[in-house]
XYZ file of C-alpha atoms in Angstrom:
493
model
C -5.460 7.858 21.161
C -4.693 11.164 19.280
C -5.792 10.732 15.771
C -3.195 12.472 13.431
C -4.603 15.853 12.013
C -3.722 19.571 12.074
C -5.940 20.212 15.132
C -4.632 17.310 17.176
C -0.930 18.165 16.638
C -0.630 19.758 20.187
C -1.944 16.779 21.893
C 0.499 14.307 20.540
C 2.700 12.284 22.827
C 5.561 14.707 23.815
C 7.930 12.321 22.437
C 6.676 12.845 18.891
C 7.902 16.029 17.050
C 5.653 18.361 15.240
C 6.017 20.992 13.054
C 7.854 23.781 14.710
C 6.077 25.996 11.699
C 2.590 27.285 10.715
C 1.459 24.946 8.281
C -0.992 27.623 6.839
C 1.588 29.766 5.720
C 3.035 27.039 3.779
C 2.588 27.618 -0.131
C 2.992 24.929 -2.938
C 6.458 25.240 -5.177
C 6.341 21.687 -5.762
C 4.456 19.236 -7.613
C 5.407 15.267 -6.793
C 4.167 12.198 -8.694
C 4.526 8.914 -6.578
C 3.821 9.838 -3.232
C 4.920 6.395 -1.991
C 6.932 5.584 1.565
C 10.531 6.449 -0.300
C 9.164 9.834 -1.207
C 7.759 10.508 2.558
C 10.855 9.168 4.073
C 13.148 11.223 2.131
C 12.562 14.418 -0.189
C 9.365 15.326 2.000
C 11.465 14.955 5.354
C 14.176 17.263 3.997
C 11.789 19.720 2.739
C 9.789 19.368 6.430
C 13.377 20.076 7.783
C 13.992 23.254 6.246
C 10.696 24.861 7.203
C 11.278 23.642 10.801
C 14.387 25.879 10.258
C 12.247 28.917 9.041
C 12.956 28.099 5.644
C 11.192 26.749 2.152
C 7.935 27.758 3.292
C 7.335 28.484 -0.591
C 8.433 24.970 -1.101
C 5.187 22.816 -0.168
C 4.549 19.956 -1.900
C 1.373 18.805 -3.901
C 1.400 15.147 -4.139
C 0.031 13.661 -7.367
C -1.318 9.665 -7.886
C -1.668 8.428 -11.303
C -1.903 4.406 -10.566
C -5.233 3.115 -9.466
C -3.704 2.287 -6.219
C -2.857 5.528 -5.088
C -6.513 6.527 -4.497
C -5.996 4.634 -1.284
C -3.062 7.071 -0.226
C -4.909 10.084 -1.474
C -7.571 9.028 0.853
C -5.467 8.370 3.993
C -3.456 11.922 3.672
C -6.583 13.816 3.091
C -7.989 12.587 5.971
C -5.230 13.792 8.214
C -4.501 17.160 6.610
C -1.886 15.493 4.509
C -0.115 14.883 7.710
C 1.798 11.500 8.372
C 4.190 10.350 10.974
C 7.814 9.475 10.008
C 9.329 6.755 12.397
C 13.145 6.462 12.275
C 13.722 2.706 13.851
C 17.442 2.222 15.222
C 19.275 -1.336 15.543
C 19.296 -1.012 19.212
C 15.292 -0.638 19.523
C 14.725 2.973 19.787
C 12.340 4.789 17.764
C 12.176 8.647 16.711
C 8.574 9.270 15.688
C 8.264 12.624 13.669
C 5.260 14.306 12.023
C 6.046 15.527 8.610
C 3.934 18.653 7.334
C 5.524 19.629 4.074
C 2.771 17.940 2.148
C 0.051 20.275 1.807
C -2.166 18.516 -1.022
C -2.787 15.493 -3.084
C -4.446 15.206 -6.517
C -5.784 11.739 -7.770
C -5.087 12.462 -11.623
C -7.697 9.858 -12.789
C -10.568 11.771 -11.050
C -9.421 15.007 -12.488
C -6.657 15.065 -15.109
C -6.958 19.172 -15.943
C -6.839 19.925 -12.125
C -3.169 18.360 -12.188
C -2.712 20.043 -15.462
C -3.612 23.385 -14.084
C -1.887 23.021 -10.654
C 1.537 22.487 -12.547
C 0.700 25.541 -15.142
C 0.222 27.340 -12.192
C 3.849 29.773 -11.691
C 4.151 29.216 -8.102
C 5.055 25.289 -9.375
C 8.495 25.251 -9.893
C 9.860 22.024 -9.697
C 7.892 18.709 -10.820
C 9.533 15.750 -8.787
C 9.299 11.942 -9.347
C 9.378 8.849 -7.370
C 7.627 6.322 -10.274
C 9.884 3.580 -9.924
C 12.330 2.245 -12.945
C 9.201 1.090 -14.430
C 7.630 4.415 -14.361
C 10.003 5.811 -17.158
C 8.313 3.581 -19.620
C 11.794 2.287 -21.391
C 13.424 -0.720 -22.925
C 15.491 -2.291 -20.642
C 18.448 -3.112 -23.295
C 17.751 -0.432 -25.452
C 16.462 2.470 -23.528
C 14.191 3.763 -26.105
C 11.051 5.118 -24.649
C 8.078 2.432 -25.229
C 5.352 3.858 -27.551
C 3.405 0.491 -27.465
C 2.166 1.305 -24.142
C -1.674 1.640 -24.625
C -1.936 4.267 -21.880
C 0.742 6.589 -24.158
C -1.143 5.732 -27.200
C -4.157 7.055 -25.434
C -2.559 10.163 -24.566
C -1.161 10.983 -28.071
C -4.565 10.699 -29.698
C -6.320 12.548 -27.083
C -3.403 15.022 -25.133
C -5.397 17.209 -23.186
C -7.209 14.074 -21.273
C -3.866 12.284 -20.484
C -3.513 9.503 -18.054
C 0.001 9.116 -18.019
C 2.533 10.997 -16.136
C 4.392 11.881 -19.583
C 0.947 13.292 -20.829
C 0.332 15.362 -17.713
C 3.555 16.835 -17.461
C 4.004 17.698 -21.062
C 0.447 19.277 -21.364
C 1.300 21.337 -18.275
C 4.527 22.330 -19.820
C 2.501 23.261 -23.328
C 0.182 25.342 -21.246
C 3.235 27.214 -19.438
C 4.730 27.922 -22.953
C 1.447 29.346 -24.469
C 0.576 31.198 -21.433
C 4.195 32.774 -21.347
C 5.092 31.451 -17.970
C 8.660 30.153 -16.868
C 9.060 26.237 -17.268
C 9.331 24.066 -14.203
C 12.286 21.988 -13.351
C 11.474 18.190 -13.566
C 13.474 16.362 -10.879
C 13.578 12.980 -10.696
C 14.284 11.074 -7.321
C 14.024 7.628 -8.407
C 16.886 4.757 -7.912
C 17.927 4.582 -11.620
C 21.246 5.470 -12.943
C 21.529 8.870 -14.652
C 17.859 9.208 -13.403
C 17.450 12.815 -14.652
C 19.341 11.907 -17.962
C 16.511 9.021 -18.238
C 13.895 11.509 -17.299
C 14.987 13.824 -20.116
C 14.995 11.112 -22.579
C 11.913 9.885 -22.136
C 9.640 12.940 -21.676
C 11.574 14.791 -24.879
C 10.699 11.392 -26.539
C 7.036 11.308 -25.519
C 6.779 15.540 -26.323
C 8.744 14.844 -29.678
C 5.951 12.381 -30.900
C 2.809 14.573 -29.761
C 4.199 18.046 -30.974
C 7.884 18.552 -32.646
C 8.085 22.088 -31.936
C 6.892 21.888 -28.060
C 9.697 19.151 -27.826
C 12.464 21.713 -29.028
C 11.078 24.353 -26.655
C 11.495 21.666 -23.725
C 15.084 20.832 -24.611
C 16.057 24.326 -24.865
C 14.178 25.514 -21.718
C 13.460 22.491 -19.192
C 16.107 21.049 -17.039
C 16.655 17.370 -15.521
C 18.763 17.183 -12.723
C 20.693 14.121 -11.645
C 20.341 12.787 -8.348
C 21.410 9.722 -6.128
C 18.894 9.088 -3.167
C 19.450 6.551 -0.285
C 17.191 5.552 2.400
C 15.955 1.927 3.400
C 12.543 2.497 3.617
C 10.188 -1.047 3.613
C 6.798 -1.014 3.065
C 4.401 0.009 5.968
C 2.941 -3.191 7.435
C -0.188 -3.366 10.056
C 2.330 -4.160 12.745
C 4.038 -0.780 12.086
C 0.958 0.840 12.516
C -0.114 -0.798 15.650
C 3.541 -0.211 16.951
C 3.065 3.455 16.377
C -0.048 3.366 18.304
C 1.039 1.505 21.327
C 4.534 3.461 21.545
C 3.410 6.965 20.847
C -0.523 6.742 21.367
C -0.885 8.115 17.538
C -3.496 6.904 15.303
C -2.018 7.157 11.525
C -3.765 5.451 8.862
C -0.332 5.062 6.622
C 2.621 6.098 8.550
C 6.309 5.652 6.992
C 9.098 3.434 8.903
C 12.613 3.989 7.504
C 16.417 2.971 8.837
C 18.518 6.241 10.293
C 20.541 6.532 7.370
C 19.766 9.070 4.882
C 21.535 10.473 1.755
C 20.640 12.955 -1.091
C 23.124 14.177 -3.711
C 21.589 16.436 -5.990
C 22.937 18.352 -9.466
C 22.779 22.144 -9.128
C 20.633 22.473 -12.690
C 17.023 24.258 -11.871
C 15.653 26.651 -14.176
C 13.521 28.557 -11.925
C 15.299 28.237 -8.452
C 15.101 25.440 -5.731
C 14.923 25.221 -1.993
C 18.079 25.451 0.019
C 18.185 21.704 0.474
C 21.966 21.965 1.403
C 21.201 23.445 4.466
C 19.194 20.057 5.225
C 22.315 18.081 4.621
C 21.995 17.538 0.846
C 25.178 17.131 -1.413
C 24.512 19.613 -3.969
C 27.005 18.832 -6.492
C 28.426 19.330 -10.299
C 28.475 15.788 -11.059
C 26.514 13.057 -9.389
C 27.457 9.926 -11.411
C 30.221 8.954 -8.724
C 28.042 8.741 -6.063
C 24.893 6.824 -8.161
C 26.966 4.305 -9.358
C 28.272 3.685 -5.991
C 24.927 3.357 -4.781
C 23.655 1.350 -7.177
C 26.376 -1.214 -8.061
C 26.941 -1.469 -4.044
C 23.956 -1.331 -2.143
C 21.199 -1.942 -5.046
C 23.306 -4.789 -6.134
C 24.013 -6.063 -2.833
C 20.208 -6.185 -2.044
C 19.558 -8.404 -4.926
C 23.021 -10.362 -4.095
C 21.493 -11.141 -0.837
C 17.549 -11.649 -1.615
C 17.410 -14.651 -3.978
C 19.996 -16.728 -1.986
C 18.615 -15.701 1.225
C 15.141 -16.511 0.357
C 16.193 -19.901 -1.182
C 18.016 -20.760 2.088
C 14.959 -20.071 4.125
C 15.296 -16.492 5.321
C 12.598 -14.140 4.783
C 13.919 -10.558 5.877
C 17.178 -9.002 4.888
C 18.805 -8.536 8.811
C 18.483 -12.279 9.081
C 20.831 -12.864 6.109
C 22.819 -9.872 7.033
C 23.563 -11.455 10.719
C 24.525 -14.717 8.881
C 28.590 -14.320 8.891
C 28.757 -16.634 5.753
C 26.478 -14.347 3.411
C 28.253 -11.197 4.887
C 31.708 -12.572 3.946
C 29.967 -13.214 0.098
C 28.510 -9.780 0.064
C 31.596 -8.174 0.907
C 33.560 -10.061 -1.573
C 30.941 -9.101 -4.312
C 31.562 -5.261 -3.226
C 35.125 -5.581 -3.239
C 36.001 -7.747 -5.906
C 33.636 -6.935 -8.508
C 31.382 -3.984 -7.672
C 34.261 -1.495 -6.730
C 36.517 -1.970 -9.566
C 33.810 -0.577 -11.590
C 33.822 2.668 -9.922
C 35.792 5.659 -10.123
C 36.814 7.555 -6.740
C 33.841 9.026 -4.966
C 34.460 12.678 -3.384
C 34.573 12.542 0.339
C 33.870 8.623 0.406
C 35.901 5.808 1.810
C 34.288 2.892 -0.001
C 35.811 0.483 2.608
C 33.996 2.197 5.322
C 30.760 2.461 2.824
C 31.128 -1.453 2.184
C 30.790 -2.049 5.912
C 28.266 0.658 6.750
C 26.130 -1.085 4.266
C 26.372 -4.306 6.118
C 25.324 -2.669 9.167
C 22.368 -1.200 7.720
C 21.258 -4.354 6.134
C 21.631 -5.988 9.309
C 19.274 -3.648 11.456
C 16.492 -6.090 13.037
C 14.079 -3.260 13.270
C 13.608 -2.458 9.611
C 12.435 -5.712 9.070
C 12.822 -5.376 5.341
C 11.330 -8.194 3.440
C 13.200 -10.253 1.205
C 9.956 -10.590 -1.197
C 10.158 -6.947 -1.243
C 14.112 -6.848 -2.550
C 13.200 -9.640 -5.204
C 10.205 -7.935 -6.632
C 10.521 -6.198 -9.930
C 13.947 -7.904 -10.920
C 13.125 -7.635 -14.291
C 13.434 -3.645 -13.826
C 16.281 -3.916 -11.252
C 18.799 -6.648 -12.208
C 19.902 -5.210 -15.829
C 20.111 -1.437 -14.065
C 22.248 -2.457 -11.423
C 23.886 -5.849 -11.311
C 24.269 -6.369 -15.416
C 26.541 -3.303 -15.770
C 29.235 -4.367 -13.279
C 29.222 -7.966 -15.041
C 29.703 -6.057 -18.690
C 32.197 -3.799 -17.581
C 34.263 -6.479 -15.558
C 34.212 -8.552 -18.601
C 35.853 -5.556 -20.661
C 38.456 -5.346 -17.933
C 39.168 -9.349 -17.309
C 37.934 -8.834 -13.737
C 35.870 -11.599 -11.709
C 32.550 -11.871 -12.446
C 31.285 -15.023 -10.884
C 29.584 -13.714 -7.769
C 27.608 -11.484 -10.254
C 27.101 -14.470 -12.655
C 25.623 -16.604 -9.489
C 23.519 -13.741 -8.245
C 21.612 -14.056 -11.785
C 21.536 -17.680 -11.225
C 19.682 -17.181 -8.356
C 17.118 -15.000 -9.501
C 16.770 -17.553 -12.300
C 16.325 -20.653 -9.649
C 13.919 -17.968 -7.536
C 11.927 -17.586 -10.564
C 11.130 -21.182 -10.959
C 8.516 -20.256 -8.597
C 9.076 -23.036 -5.534
C 11.577 -22.778 -2.718
C 13.958 -25.510 -1.529
C 10.970 -27.165 0.409
C 8.767 -27.220 -2.558
C 6.742 -24.211 -1.072
C 5.498 -21.738 -3.804
C 6.938 -18.816 -4.327
C 4.763 -15.422 -5.090
C 7.128 -14.115 -7.818
C 6.243 -10.267 -8.272
C 7.502 -9.081 -11.781
C 5.783 -7.000 -14.869
C 7.270 -9.839 -16.964
C 6.049 -12.531 -14.494
C 4.424 -15.297 -16.713
C 7.461 -14.966 -19.557
C 10.052 -15.245 -16.755
C 8.389 -18.207 -15.031
C 7.986 -20.101 -18.480
C 11.619 -19.300 -19.358
C 12.885 -20.447 -15.847
C 11.111 -23.838 -16.232
C 12.200 -24.143 -19.741
C 15.423 -23.998 -18.312
C 15.383 -27.273 -16.481
C 16.102 -28.792 -20.078
C 17.553 -26.008 -21.850
C 19.857 -24.120 -19.034
C 21.228 -20.927 -20.636
C 17.481 -20.406 -21.534
C 17.039 -17.850 -18.918
C 20.285 -15.742 -19.865
C 19.315 -15.850 -23.714
C 16.385 -13.606 -22.972
C 18.287 -10.646 -25.122
C 15.185 -8.205 -24.254
C 16.827 -8.506 -20.576
C 20.753 -9.630 -20.848
C 21.503 -8.463 -24.430
C 24.355 -10.733 -25.727
C 25.774 -11.816 -22.090
C 24.709 -15.360 -23.111
C 27.381 -15.207 -25.981
C 29.877 -14.466 -23.484
C 31.726 -17.734 -22.750
C 33.172 -16.691 -19.102
C 29.743 -15.038 -17.803
C 27.513 -18.393 -19.091
C 30.145 -20.748 -17.716
C 29.874 -18.951 -14.344
C 26.071 -18.831 -14.458
C 25.405 -22.509 -15.145
C 27.911 -23.575 -12.689
C 26.137 -21.517 -10.194
C 22.585 -22.963 -11.377
C 23.738 -26.520 -11.557
C 24.915 -26.156 -7.701
C 22.046 -24.304 -6.703
C 19.721 -27.152 -8.101
C 22.080 -29.877 -6.721
C 23.161 -28.449 -3.663
C 21.061 -25.939 -2.491
C 21.761 -22.299 -1.861
C 23.655 -21.933 1.379
C 25.983 -24.518 -0.046
C 26.285 -22.553 -3.482
C 27.261 -19.403 -1.289
C 29.668 -21.348 0.873
C 31.106 -22.741 -2.422
C 31.595 -19.006 -3.806
C 32.987 -18.039 -0.486
C 35.497 -20.863 -0.658
C 36.329 -20.000 -4.224
C 35.707 -23.591 -5.564
C 32.676 -22.409 -7.771
């Protein structure tokens, strides 16, 4: 067994690709917040690909962890010289393994926030990138305004030179660069939210404005926040994945990453002080990201929500099980074609019919083993951003909304906390207690769930949506999830 480290690279299984460049020559140009599986399967992979081609060697990545749980990742990567294995799982059972070397350091911010700030204040750092999840942007799901009631934010505002949050750390680094006459860095969001760069812009400048209006004005005038669309299914790494890497490739890796073969990154070309030549690694660099991101959010991401609650309640536990079931495939394709796609503008270079069928193929990959529990988690962050915009646009245009309304009903039923066999469901959501209480109340008051204006705005006042939601919720409770999907497919619900 070969333990992953810089000194052991030459001893790895010949089937495992290793960095073809001297990692000692790689210097840091990016600080990245949120070094999870997706970042390591996506942005870090693209940079590693460039480095293997002899490019971007001055764009190494320094990871930063802010949350308490990030310490474990920092320790795992530090023990391996910041190397890790990326395992691409093909549907036919073939695996490709590749060691990624673009990550050069990892700082755990709670241990030494000043070290993180000073690293970002270094002129060599020209991009600060983010994969901090939807919730990491600290905005209200309906109003979109920055949440100043967050206790950590309040602490940062009262003690700005020893911050706890990403907002506090990045803003203080920008303040120091301004004070020292250093060109600011670009803030590049790689998170799966619509207009991710615009959202980052609003949230960081809102925080900065509350801290120092003059600093905020400088950030507004000098810092860019490019939008991007990112895509690669990257399930949580399991113990079985780690053991499989050892058995197939004789590699001991404390935290490998597994992913599907498909990957996509569409990036707006707005950078303050240069960027790596990512187009040479297959990134689509464009003037307008919006058509691509709406395509992904309203077809791929919304379809994940369309399959996960119905699938879980029907007894499935993995996405591929749901998408190998013809009934569910028909339902998903009907949602995408008749509800999601009508809200999209033409997407340059993309055949949307082909894209929809490609999504089903990706979801059905049995090697990925993407759990429905993962897809069902954090729904209060996801449904308002991915599915409800489809509902609102379709209501405005008089289009179909009954499938999307049924997905909301399936979320409400799932949030009741027991499946159709009476077994408990572990609901994972930042609003878990509130949502489960409302879901329980909806047994006596059926519209209670959608009357939560924090999440749904005025949708409960829209008769077409309300009636479709209630019909699906009644069917879920009286007939079950599979029968409800069948009724939706047959057009009788």
